[in-house]
Amino acid sequence: MTDAIELPIAVNSDVVVVRQRVRTSAQEVGLSLVDQTKVVTAASELARNTLVYAGGGRVRIEVVNNGARGGLRLTFADEGPGIPDLELALTDGWTTGGGLGLGLSGSRRLVDEFDLESKPGEGTRVTVVKWAR
């Protein structure tokens, strides 16, 4: 890890700031334009979920290295109501809100690594990694 920042997600404008910072970090780590778009899209969905479903939280943006290549790790964390059924939450089309139900499942498809931890009443943590090709 060579660089890490943490940003709050408390209001709509924070989602824009997260998108901008993720794009800048993705460029710095050498992600292709397609992979930049994928990780920014995933970050936008996850930041929006953090705001809408948990009332806010934070994201940690880290530049990571596995020896051969660099990447970007994003960790979204909140202290919201949590997700009672993780498998159901990752099902395309399932939503507790008014959206399309593609936020979590769509984000999972856009990144190389995806980890979701949640406990009802304690919050949720989603960690994603996108590696440079």
PDB file of C-alpha atoms in Angstrom, residues 62-106:
ATOM      1  CA  GLU A  62      -6.154   2.501  -1.168  1.00  0.00           C
ATOM      2  CA  VAL A  63      -3.538   1.982  -3.837  1.00  0.00           C
ATOM      3  CA  VAL A  64      -2.421  -1.640  -3.494  1.00  0.00           C
ATOM      4  CA  ASN A  65       0.274  -3.787  -5.068  1.00  0.00           C
ATOM      5  CA  ASN A  66       0.547  -7.550  -5.379  1.00  0.00           C
ATOM      6  CA  GLY A  67       4.147  -7.511  -6.569  1.00  0.00           C
ATOM      7  CA  ALA A  68       3.446  -7.752 -10.276  1.00  0.00           C
ATOM      8  CA  ARG A  69       0.789  -5.089 -10.663  1.00  0.00           C
ATOM      9  CA  GLY A  70      -0.981  -2.258  -8.953  1.00  0.00           C
ATOM     10  CA  GLY A  71      -4.610  -1.873  -8.140  1.00  0.00           C
ATOM     11  CA  LEU A  72      -7.211   0.013  -6.227  1.00  0.00           C
ATOM     12  CA  ARG A  73      -8.989  -1.243  -3.085  1.00  0.00           C
ATOM     13  CA  LEU A  74     -12.167   0.511  -1.979  1.00  0.00           C
ATOM     14  CA  THR A  75     -13.735  -0.221   1.394  1.00  0.00           C
ATOM     15  CA  PHE A  76     -17.210   1.172   2.041  1.00  0.00           C
ATOM     16  CA  ALA A  77     -18.297   0.988   5.688  1.00  0.00           C
ATOM     17  CA  ASP A  78     -21.361   2.117   7.567  1.00  0.00           C
ATOM     18  CA  GLU A  79     -23.104   1.632  10.875  1.00  0.00           C
ATOM     19  CA  GLY A  80     -26.564   1.350   9.344  1.00  0.00           C
ATOM     20  CA  PRO A  81     -29.229  -1.327   9.744  1.00  0.00           C
ATOM     21  CA  GLY A  82     -27.175  -4.006   7.998  1.00  0.00           C
ATOM     22  CA  ILE A  83     -28.339  -6.554   5.453  1.00  0.00           C
ATOM     23  CA  PRO A  84     -30.285  -9.495   6.885  1.00  0.00           C
ATOM     24  CA  ASP A  85     -29.908 -11.794   3.840  1.00  0.00           C
ATOM     25  CA  LEU A  86     -26.647 -11.321   1.925  1.00  0.00           C
ATOM     26  CA  GLU A  87     -27.461 -13.917  -0.733  1.00  0.00           C
ATOM     27  CA  LEU A  88     -30.779 -12.246  -1.505  1.00  0.00           C
ATOM     28  CA  ALA A  89     -29.153  -8.794  -1.521  1.00  0.00           C
ATOM     29  CA  LEU A  90     -26.721  -9.997  -4.205  1.00  0.00           C
ATOM     30  CA  THR A  91     -29.525 -11.294  -6.430  1.00  0.00           C
ATOM     31  CA  ASP A  92     -30.101  -9.253  -9.597  1.00  0.00           C
ATOM     32  CA  GLY A  93     -33.372  -7.365  -9.394  1.00  0.00           C
ATOM     33  CA  TRP A  94     -33.860  -7.627  -5.635  1.00  0.00           C
ATOM     34  CA  THR A  95     -34.201  -4.289  -3.877  1.00  0.00           C
ATOM     35  CA  THR A  96     -35.608  -2.836  -0.697  1.00  0.00           C
ATOM     36  CA  GLY A  97     -35.731   0.572  -2.349  1.00  0.00           C
ATOM     37  CA  GLY A  98     -37.124   1.872  -5.588  1.00  0.00           C
ATOM     38  CA  GLY A  99     -34.098   1.067  -7.758  1.00  0.00           C
ATOM     39  CA  LEU A 100     -33.394  -1.680 -10.255  1.00  0.00           C
ATOM     40  CA  GLY A 101     -31.759  -3.964  -7.707  1.00  0.00           C
ATOM     41  CA  LEU A 102     -28.434  -3.996  -9.542  1.00  0.00           C
ATOM     42  CA  GLY A 103     -26.230  -1.980  -7.148  1.00  0.00           C
ATOM     43  CA  LEU A 104     -24.524  -4.778  -5.228  1.00  0.00           C
ATOM     44  CA  SER A 105     -24.695  -7.481  -7.885  1.00  0.00           C
ATOM     45  CA  GLY A 106     -23.700  -5.051 -10.631  1.00  0.00           C
TER      46      GLY A 106
END
